[in-house]
Tab-separated table of C-alpha atoms and ligand atoms in Angstrom:
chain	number	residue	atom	x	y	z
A	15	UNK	CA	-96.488	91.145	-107.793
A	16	UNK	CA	-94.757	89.679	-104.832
A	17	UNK	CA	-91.649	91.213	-103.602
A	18	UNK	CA	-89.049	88.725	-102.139
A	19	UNK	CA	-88.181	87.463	-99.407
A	20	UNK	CA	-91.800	87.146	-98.280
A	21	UNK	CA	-91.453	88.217	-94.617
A	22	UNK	CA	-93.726	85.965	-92.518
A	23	UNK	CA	-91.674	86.356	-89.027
A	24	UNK	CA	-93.862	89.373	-87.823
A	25	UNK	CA	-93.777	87.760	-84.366
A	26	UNK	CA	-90.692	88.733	-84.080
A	27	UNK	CA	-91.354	92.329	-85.457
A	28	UNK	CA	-93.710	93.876	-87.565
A	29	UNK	CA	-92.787	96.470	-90.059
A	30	UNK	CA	-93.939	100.169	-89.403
A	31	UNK	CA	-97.112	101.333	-91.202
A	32	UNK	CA	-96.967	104.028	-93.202
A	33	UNK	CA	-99.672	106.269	-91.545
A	34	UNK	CA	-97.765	105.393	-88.351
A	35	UNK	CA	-94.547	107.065	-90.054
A	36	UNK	CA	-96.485	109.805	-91.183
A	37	UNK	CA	-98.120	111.001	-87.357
A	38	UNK	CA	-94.475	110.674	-86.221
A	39	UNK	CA	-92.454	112.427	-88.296
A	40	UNK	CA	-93.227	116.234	-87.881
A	41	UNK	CA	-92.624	115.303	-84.044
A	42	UNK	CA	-88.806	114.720	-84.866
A	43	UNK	CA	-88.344	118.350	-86.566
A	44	UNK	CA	-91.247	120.848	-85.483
A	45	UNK	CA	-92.687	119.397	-82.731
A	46	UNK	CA	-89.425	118.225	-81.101
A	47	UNK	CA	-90.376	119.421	-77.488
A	48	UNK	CA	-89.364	118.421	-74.291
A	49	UNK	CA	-93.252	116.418	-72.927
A	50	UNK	CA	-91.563	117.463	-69.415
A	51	UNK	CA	-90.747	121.233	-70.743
A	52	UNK	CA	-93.755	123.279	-68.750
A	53	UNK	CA	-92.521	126.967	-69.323
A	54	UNK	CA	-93.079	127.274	-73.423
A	55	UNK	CA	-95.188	125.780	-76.334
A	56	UNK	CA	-92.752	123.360	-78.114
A	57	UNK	CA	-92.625	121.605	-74.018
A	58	UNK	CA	-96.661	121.956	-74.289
A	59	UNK	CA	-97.437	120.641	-77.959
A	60	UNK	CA	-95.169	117.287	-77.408
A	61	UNK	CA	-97.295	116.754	-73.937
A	62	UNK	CA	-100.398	117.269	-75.335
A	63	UNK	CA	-99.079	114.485	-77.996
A	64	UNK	CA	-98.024	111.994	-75.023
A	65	UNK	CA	-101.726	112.606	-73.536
A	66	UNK	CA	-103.151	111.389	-76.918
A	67	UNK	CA	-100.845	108.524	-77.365
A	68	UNK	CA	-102.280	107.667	-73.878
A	69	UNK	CA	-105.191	107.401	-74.576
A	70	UNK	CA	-104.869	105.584	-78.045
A	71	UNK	CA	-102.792	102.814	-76.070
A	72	UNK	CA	-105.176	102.506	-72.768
A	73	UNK	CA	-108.566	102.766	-75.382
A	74	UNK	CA	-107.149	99.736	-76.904
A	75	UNK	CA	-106.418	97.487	-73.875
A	76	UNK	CA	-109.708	98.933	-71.856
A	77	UNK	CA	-107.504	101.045	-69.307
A	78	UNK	CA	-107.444	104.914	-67.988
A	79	UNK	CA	-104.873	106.718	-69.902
A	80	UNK	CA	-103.402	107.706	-66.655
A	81	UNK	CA	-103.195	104.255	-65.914
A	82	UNK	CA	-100.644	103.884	-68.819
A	83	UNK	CA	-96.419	104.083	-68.415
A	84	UNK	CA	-94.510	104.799	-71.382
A	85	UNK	CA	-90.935	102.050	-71.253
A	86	UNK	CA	-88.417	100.949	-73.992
A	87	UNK	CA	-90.479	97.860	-74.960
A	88	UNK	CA	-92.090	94.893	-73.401
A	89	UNK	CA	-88.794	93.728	-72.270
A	90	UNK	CA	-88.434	96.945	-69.924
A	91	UNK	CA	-92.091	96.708	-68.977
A	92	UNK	CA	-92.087	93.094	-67.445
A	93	UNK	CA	-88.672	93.984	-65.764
A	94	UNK	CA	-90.545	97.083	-64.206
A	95	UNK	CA	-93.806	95.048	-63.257
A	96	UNK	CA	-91.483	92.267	-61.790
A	97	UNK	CA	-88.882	94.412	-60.300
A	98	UNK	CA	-91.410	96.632	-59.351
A	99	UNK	CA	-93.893	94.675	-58.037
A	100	UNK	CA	-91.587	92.571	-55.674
A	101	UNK	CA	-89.869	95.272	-53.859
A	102	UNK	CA	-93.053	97.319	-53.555
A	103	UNK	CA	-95.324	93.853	-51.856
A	104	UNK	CA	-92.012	92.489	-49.783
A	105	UNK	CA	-94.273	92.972	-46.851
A	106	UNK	CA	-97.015	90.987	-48.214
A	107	UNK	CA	-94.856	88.045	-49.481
A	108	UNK	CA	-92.100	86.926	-51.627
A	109	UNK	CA	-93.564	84.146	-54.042
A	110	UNK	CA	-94.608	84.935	-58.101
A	111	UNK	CA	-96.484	81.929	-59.940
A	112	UNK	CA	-95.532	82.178	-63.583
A	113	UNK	CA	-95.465	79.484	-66.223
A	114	UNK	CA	-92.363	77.548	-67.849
A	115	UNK	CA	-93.522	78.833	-71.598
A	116	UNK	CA	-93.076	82.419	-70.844
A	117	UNK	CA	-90.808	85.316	-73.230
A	118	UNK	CA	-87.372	85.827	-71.709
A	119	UNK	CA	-88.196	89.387	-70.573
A	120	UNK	CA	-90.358	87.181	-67.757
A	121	UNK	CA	-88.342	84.037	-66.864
A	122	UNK	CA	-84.691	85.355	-67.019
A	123	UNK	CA	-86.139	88.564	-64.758
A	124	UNK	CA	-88.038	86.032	-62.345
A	125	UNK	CA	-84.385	84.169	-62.243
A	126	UNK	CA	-82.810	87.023	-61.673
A	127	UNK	CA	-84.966	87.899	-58.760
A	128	UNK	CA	-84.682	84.209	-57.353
A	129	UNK	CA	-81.035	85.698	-56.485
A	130	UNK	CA	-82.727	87.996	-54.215
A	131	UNK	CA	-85.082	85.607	-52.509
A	132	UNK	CA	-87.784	86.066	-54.534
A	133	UNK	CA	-89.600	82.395	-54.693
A	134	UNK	CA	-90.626	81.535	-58.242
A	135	UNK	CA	-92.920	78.509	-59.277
A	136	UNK	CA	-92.909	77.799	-63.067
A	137	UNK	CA	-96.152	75.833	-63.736
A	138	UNK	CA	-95.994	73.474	-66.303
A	139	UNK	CA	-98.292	73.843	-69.370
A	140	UNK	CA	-99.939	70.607	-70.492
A	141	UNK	CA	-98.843	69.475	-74.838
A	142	UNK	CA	-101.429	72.460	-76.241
A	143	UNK	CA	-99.201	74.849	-74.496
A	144	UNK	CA	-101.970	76.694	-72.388
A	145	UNK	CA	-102.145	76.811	-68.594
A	146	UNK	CA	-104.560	74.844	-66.874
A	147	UNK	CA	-106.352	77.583	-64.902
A	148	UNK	CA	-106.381	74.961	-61.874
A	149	UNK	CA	-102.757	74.654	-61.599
A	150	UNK	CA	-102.622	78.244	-61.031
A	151	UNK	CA	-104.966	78.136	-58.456
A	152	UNK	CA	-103.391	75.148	-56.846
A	153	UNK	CA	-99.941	76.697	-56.775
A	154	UNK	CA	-100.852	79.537	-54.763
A	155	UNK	CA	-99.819	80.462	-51.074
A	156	UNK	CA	-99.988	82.699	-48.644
A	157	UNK	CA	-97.102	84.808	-49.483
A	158	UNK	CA	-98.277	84.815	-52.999
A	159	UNK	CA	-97.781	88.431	-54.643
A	160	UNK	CA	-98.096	88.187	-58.740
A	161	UNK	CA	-99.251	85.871	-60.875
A	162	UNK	CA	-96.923	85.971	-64.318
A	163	UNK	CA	-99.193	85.102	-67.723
A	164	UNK	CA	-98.431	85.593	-70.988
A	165	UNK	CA	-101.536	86.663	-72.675
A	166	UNK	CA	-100.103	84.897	-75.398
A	167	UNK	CA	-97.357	82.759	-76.366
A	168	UNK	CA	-94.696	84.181	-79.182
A	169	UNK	CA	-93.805	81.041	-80.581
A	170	UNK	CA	-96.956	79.170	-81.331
A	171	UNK	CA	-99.344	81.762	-80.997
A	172	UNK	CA	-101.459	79.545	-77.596
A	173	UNK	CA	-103.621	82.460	-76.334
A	174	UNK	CA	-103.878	81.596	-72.553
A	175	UNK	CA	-107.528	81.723	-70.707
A	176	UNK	CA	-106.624	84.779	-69.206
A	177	UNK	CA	-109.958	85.798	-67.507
A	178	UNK	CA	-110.151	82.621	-65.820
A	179	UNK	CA	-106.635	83.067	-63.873
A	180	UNK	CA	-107.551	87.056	-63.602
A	181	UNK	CA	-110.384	85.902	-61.570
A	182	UNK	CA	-108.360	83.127	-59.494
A	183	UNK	CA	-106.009	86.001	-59.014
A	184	UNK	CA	-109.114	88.310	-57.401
A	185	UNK	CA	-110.447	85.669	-55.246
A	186	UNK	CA	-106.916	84.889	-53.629
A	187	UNK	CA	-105.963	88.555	-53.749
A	188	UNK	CA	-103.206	88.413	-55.357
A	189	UNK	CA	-101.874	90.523	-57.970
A	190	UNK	CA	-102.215	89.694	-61.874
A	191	UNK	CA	-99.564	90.735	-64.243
A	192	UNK	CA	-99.979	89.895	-68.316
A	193	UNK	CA	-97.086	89.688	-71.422
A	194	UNK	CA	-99.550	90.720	-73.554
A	195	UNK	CA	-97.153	91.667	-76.437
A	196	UNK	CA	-98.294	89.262	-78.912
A	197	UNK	CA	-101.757	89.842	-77.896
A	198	UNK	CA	-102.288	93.337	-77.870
A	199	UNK	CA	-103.333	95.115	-81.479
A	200	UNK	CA	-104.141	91.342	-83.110
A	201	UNK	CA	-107.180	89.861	-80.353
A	202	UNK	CA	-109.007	91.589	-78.294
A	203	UNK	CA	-107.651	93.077	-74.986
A	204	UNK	CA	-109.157	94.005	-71.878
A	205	UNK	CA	-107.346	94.701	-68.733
A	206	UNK	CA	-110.846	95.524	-66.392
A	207	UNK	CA	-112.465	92.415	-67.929
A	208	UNK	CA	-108.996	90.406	-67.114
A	209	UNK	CA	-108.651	91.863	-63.500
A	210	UNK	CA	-105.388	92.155	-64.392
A	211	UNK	CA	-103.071	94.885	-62.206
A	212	UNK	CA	-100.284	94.936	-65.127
A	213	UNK	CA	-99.504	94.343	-68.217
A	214	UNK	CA	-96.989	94.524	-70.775
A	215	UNK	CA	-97.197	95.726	-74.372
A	216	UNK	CA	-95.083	96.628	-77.181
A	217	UNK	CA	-94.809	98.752	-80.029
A	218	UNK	CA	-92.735	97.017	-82.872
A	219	UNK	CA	-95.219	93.818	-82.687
A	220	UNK	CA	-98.405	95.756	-83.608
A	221	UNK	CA	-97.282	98.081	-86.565
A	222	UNK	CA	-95.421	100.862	-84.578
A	223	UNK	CA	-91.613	101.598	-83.924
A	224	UNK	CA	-88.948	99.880	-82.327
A	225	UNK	CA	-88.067	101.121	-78.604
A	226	UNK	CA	-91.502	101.984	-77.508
A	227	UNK	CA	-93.770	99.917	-75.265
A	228	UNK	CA	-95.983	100.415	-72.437
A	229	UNK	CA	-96.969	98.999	-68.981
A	230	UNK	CA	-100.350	99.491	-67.777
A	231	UNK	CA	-100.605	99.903	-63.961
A	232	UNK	CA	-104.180	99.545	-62.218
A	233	UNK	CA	-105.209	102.744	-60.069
A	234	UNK	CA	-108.661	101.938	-59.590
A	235	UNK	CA	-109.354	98.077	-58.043
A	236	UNK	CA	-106.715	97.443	-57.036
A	237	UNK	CA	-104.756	100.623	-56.779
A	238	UNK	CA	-101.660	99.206	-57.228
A	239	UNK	CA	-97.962	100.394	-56.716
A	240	UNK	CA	-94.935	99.901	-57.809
A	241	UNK	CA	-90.881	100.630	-57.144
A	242	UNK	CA	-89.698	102.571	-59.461
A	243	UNK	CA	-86.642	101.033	-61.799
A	244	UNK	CA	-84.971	103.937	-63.259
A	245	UNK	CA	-84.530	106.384	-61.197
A	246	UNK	CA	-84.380	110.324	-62.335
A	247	UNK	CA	-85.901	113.457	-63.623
A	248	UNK	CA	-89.355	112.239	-62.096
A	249	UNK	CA	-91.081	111.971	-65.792
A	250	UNK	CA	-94.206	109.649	-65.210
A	251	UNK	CA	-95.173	110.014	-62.246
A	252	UNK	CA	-92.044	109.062	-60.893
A	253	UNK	CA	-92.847	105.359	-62.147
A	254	UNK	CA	-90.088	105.885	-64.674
A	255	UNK	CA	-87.981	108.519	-65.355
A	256	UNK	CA	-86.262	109.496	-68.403
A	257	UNK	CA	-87.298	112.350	-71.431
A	258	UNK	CA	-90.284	110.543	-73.024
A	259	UNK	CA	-89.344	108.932	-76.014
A	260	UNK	CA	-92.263	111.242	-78.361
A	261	UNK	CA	-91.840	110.732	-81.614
A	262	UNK	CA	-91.970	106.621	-80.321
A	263	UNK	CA	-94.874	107.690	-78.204
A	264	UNK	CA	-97.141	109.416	-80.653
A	265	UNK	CA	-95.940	106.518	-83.401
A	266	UNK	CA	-96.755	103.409	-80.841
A	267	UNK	CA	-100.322	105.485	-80.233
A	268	UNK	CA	-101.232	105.935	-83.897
A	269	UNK	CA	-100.697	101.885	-84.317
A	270	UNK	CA	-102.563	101.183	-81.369
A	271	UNK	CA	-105.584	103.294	-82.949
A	272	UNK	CA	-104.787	101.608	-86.190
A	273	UNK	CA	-105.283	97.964	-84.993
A	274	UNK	CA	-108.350	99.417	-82.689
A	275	UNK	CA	-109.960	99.970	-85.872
A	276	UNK	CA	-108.874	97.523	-88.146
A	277	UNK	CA	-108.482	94.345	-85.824
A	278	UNK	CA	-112.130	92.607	-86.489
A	279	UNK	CA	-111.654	92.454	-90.372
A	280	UNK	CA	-107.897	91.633	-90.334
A	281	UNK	CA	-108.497	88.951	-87.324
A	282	UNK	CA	-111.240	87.122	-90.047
A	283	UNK	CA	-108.504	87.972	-93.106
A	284	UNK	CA	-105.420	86.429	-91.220
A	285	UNK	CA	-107.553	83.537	-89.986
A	286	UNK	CA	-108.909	82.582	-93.276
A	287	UNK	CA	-105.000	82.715	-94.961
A	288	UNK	CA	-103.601	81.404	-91.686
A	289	UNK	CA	-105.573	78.121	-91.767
A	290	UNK	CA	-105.135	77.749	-95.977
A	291	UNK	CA	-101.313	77.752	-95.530
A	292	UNK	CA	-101.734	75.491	-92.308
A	293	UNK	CA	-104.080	73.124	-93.671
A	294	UNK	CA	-101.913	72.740	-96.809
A	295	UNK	CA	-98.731	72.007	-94.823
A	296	UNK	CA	-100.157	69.887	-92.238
A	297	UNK	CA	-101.414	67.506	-95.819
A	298	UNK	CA	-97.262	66.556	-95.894
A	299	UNK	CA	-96.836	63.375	-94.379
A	300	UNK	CA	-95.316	63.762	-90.474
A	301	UNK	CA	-96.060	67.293	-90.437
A	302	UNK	CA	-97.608	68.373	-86.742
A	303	UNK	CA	-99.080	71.759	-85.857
A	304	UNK	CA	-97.456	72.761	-82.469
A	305	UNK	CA	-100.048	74.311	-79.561
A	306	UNK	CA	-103.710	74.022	-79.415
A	307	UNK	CA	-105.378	74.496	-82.561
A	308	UNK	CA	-108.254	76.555	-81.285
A	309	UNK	CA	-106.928	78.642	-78.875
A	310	UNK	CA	-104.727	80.652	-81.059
A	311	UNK	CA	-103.420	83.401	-82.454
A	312	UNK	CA	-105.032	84.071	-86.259
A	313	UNK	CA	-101.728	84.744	-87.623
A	314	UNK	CA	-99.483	82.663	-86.174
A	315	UNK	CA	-98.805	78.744	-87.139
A	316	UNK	CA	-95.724	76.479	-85.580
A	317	UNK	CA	-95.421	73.416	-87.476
A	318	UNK	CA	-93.027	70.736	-87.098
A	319	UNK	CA	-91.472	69.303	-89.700
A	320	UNK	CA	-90.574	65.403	-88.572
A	321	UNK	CA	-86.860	64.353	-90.436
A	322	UNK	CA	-85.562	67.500	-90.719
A	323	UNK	CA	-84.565	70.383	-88.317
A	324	UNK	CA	-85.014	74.139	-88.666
A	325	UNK	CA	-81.897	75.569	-89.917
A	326	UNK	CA	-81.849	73.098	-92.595
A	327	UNK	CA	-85.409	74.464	-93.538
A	328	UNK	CA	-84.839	78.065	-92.612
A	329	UNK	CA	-81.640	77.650	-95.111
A	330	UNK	CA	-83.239	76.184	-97.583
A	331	UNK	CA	-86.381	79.097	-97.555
A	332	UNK	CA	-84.032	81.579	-97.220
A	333	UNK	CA	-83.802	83.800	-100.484
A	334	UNK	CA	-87.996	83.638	-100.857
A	335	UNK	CA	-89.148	83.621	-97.668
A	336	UNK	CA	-87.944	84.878	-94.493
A	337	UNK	CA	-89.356	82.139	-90.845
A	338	UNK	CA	-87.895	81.273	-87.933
A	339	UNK	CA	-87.650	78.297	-85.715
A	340	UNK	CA	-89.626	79.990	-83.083
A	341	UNK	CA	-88.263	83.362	-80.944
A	342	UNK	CA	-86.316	85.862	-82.086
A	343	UNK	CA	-84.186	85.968	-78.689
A	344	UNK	CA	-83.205	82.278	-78.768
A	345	UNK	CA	-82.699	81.738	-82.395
A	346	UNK	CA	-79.271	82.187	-82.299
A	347	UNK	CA	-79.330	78.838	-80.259
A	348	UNK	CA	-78.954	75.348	-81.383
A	349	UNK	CA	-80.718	73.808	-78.426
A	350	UNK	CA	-84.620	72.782	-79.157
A	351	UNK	CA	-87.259	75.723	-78.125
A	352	UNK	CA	-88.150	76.014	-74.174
A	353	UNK	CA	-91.153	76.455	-75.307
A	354	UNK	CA	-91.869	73.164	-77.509
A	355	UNK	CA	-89.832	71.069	-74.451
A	356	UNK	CA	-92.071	72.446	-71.829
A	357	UNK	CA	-95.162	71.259	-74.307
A	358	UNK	CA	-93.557	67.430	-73.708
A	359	UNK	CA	-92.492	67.880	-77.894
A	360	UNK	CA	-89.523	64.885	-78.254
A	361	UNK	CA	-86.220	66.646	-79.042
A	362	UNK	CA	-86.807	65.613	-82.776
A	363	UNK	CA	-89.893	67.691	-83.211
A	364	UNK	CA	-88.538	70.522	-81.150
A	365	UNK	CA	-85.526	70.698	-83.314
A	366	UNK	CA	-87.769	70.907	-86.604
A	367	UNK	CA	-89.892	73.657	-85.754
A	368	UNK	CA	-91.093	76.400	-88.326
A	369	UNK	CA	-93.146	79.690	-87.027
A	370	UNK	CA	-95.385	81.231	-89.610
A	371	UNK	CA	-96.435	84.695	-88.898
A	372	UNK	CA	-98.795	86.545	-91.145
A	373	UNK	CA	-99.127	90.416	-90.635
A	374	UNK	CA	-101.376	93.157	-92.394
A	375	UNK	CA	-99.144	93.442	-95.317
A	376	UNK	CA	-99.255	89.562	-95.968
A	377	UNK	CA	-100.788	88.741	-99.263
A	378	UNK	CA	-103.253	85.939	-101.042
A	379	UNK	CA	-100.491	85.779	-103.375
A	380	UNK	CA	-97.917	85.365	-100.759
A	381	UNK	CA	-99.607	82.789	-98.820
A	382	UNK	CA	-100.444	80.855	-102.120
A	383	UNK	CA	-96.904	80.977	-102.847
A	384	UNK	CA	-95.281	80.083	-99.794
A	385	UNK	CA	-97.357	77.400	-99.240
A	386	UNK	CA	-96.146	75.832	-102.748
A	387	UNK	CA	-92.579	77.039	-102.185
A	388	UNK	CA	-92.568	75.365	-98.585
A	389	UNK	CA	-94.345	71.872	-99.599
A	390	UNK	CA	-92.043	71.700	-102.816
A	391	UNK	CA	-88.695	71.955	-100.389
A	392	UNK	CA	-89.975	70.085	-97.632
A	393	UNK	CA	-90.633	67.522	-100.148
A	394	UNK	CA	-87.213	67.509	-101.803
A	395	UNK	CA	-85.159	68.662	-98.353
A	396	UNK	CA	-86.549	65.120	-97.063
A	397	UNK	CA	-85.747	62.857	-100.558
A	398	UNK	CA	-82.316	64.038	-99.505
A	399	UNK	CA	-82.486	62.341	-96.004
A	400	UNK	CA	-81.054	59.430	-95.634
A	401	UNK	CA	-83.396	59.634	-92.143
A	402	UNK	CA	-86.213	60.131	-94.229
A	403	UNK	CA	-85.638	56.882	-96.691
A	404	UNK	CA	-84.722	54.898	-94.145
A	405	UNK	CA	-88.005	55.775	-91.615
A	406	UNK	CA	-90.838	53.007	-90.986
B	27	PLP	C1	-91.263	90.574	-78.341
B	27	PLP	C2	-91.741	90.144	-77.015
B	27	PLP	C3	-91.239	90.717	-75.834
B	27	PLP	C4	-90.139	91.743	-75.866
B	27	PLP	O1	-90.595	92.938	-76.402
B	27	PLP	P1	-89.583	94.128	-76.787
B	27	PLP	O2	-90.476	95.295	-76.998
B	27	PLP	O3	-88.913	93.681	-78.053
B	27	PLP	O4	-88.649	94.315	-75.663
B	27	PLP	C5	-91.754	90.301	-74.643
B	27	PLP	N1	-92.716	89.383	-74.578
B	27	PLP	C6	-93.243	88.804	-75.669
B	27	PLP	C7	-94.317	87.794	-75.538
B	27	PLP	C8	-92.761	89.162	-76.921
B	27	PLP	O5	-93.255	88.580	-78.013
């Protein structure tokens, strides 16, 4: 039995597993410790959880756990690398490479830091949406500090060639910072295999809570440091200080040791359901899939839907099943996705954009169905157009 509306926006969130609810909750009520609280047992049991979180985050992305940072989310973590980074390497140089196809939590931080003399390049990304390794290298100068990557992209799912630019990044010795929120939990991670010196994951897009993320820091090749953000009690090293979010903590480590285990059979499930509802959509006349159709994501699929535009489809799905037009963050907007304009998509295609994103709990039955139930309105949505009749 399916139970409406079929929620296929799990890029923008995921719902919380069960067993991920279950660790958590006893660390609300009996476990409710201080991590920070040294003197008694209740400050000992919640550390003792935080250590184990640890190490369920760093065993999934290949890291030490005391190379891990609990944050807020992603959005906090890419502040901190950014932030961090550039205060802590002033010395070295003021310039960060990053791309134009990057989350928010990146490009608005990198614009921010502009302010402060911070020089940013935004590389272009050719129409598949992932970097050209070479235009990295190209762009890099002396006072080069970070390189800025998305591991991969939120709204079509492009996973970027990652260990290429981590190794551009080593030869030029320059530091290599990853958004791997989309990444992490769904395709395999490794941050010693990457070279990378940071990255940035989240919580709420791999099964966990909301309000928990991490950001991994290198200590061993490089050792690198960072200035702190948030300033405080000291918690973390002094990398960030606040009371550690446990219940979050012990929550965000279960799902990381959740998708550790489960991530080679659900990559092969997702893949197989992804490309049925894909391959059936794309068989509508003027129907394009947006970003390269290899190098992706196995649950995500952006499709544009030529003649009409997103909120007309999104309205028209709306009571059965529950898309967006791309990210979360910019939804609200009318103007066509950064993300598809920096991909060279004309404005029309832009501005009929659909993200599908499967998740764990998506069903055969739900993918059968929504791929009927999204052909069937497409279909009458464009017998409606007066665009549509009148096309060549
Ligand atoms: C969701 C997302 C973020 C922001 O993560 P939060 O934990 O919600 O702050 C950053 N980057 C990417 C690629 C994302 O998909």
């Amino acid at each position: 039995m399916i139970r409406f509306p079929i929620y296929l926006d799990n890029c923008a969130t995921t719902p919380c597993d069960e067993r991920v609810v279950t660790a958590m909750l006893p660390y609300f009520t009996d476990h409710f410790g201080n991590a920070s609280s040294r003197s008694h047992p209740f400050g000992w049991k919640a550390a003792a959880a935080v250590e184990e979180a640890q190490q369920q985050v760093a065993d999934l992305i290949g890291a030490g756990a005391d190379e891990l940072y609990f944050t807020s989310g992603a959005t906090e973590s890419c502040n901190l690398a950014l932030r961090g980074v550039s205060t802590a390497y002033a010395g070295k140089g003021n310039h960060i490479i990053t791309t134009k196809t990057e989350h928010k939590a990146v490009l608005d931080t990198c614009r921010e830091l502009e302010k402060k003399g911070i020089e940013i390049t935004y590389l272009d990304v050719p129409d598949n949406g992932q970097i050209d390794p070479d235009a990295v290298r190209a762009a890099i100068r002396p006072a080069t500090i970070l390189i800025a990557l998305q591991w991969a992209n939120n709204e079509t799912g492009v996973v970027m060639p990652v260990k290429e630019i981590g190794k551009i990044a080593c030869e030029h010795n320059v530091l290599f910072f990853s958004d791997a929120t989309q990444a992490a939990g769904k395709i395999p991670v490794n941050v010693k295999e990457s070279k990378l010196a940071l990255m940035a994951c989240s919580s709420h897009k791999l099964y966990g809570p909301k309000g928990v993320g991490a950001l991994y820091i290198s200590r061993r090749n490089p050792r690198v440091t960072i200035t702190p953000q948030i300033t405080g009690g000291g918690q973390q090293k002094n990398i960030r200080s606040g009371t550690l979010n446990v219940p979050g903590i012990v929550g965000f480590g279960k799902a990381c040791a959740l998708c550790a285990g489960e991530m080679q059979n659900e990559y092969s499930r997702l893949l197989k359901l992804r490309n049925r509802l894909e391959k059936g959509l794309l068989s509508l006349p003027d129907t394009y899939l947006n970003g390269d159709a290899a190098a992706r994501l196995p649950h995500v699929s952006n499709l544009s839907f030529d003649y009409l535009s997103s909120s007309q489809i999104i309205t028209a799905l709306g009571k059965d099943i529950a898309v967006s037009s791309g990210s979360a963050c910019t939804s609200g907007s009318l103007d066509p996705s950064y993300v598809l304009k920096a991909m060279h998509q004309p404005d029309h295609l832009a501005k009929a954009a659909i993200r599908f994103c499967l998740s764990r709990f998506t069903t055969e039955e739900e993918v059968s169905y929504t791929l009927q139930f999204v052909k069937d309105t497409i279909t009458r949505l464009r017998s409606d157009s007066p665009a549509w009749q009148l096309r060549e």
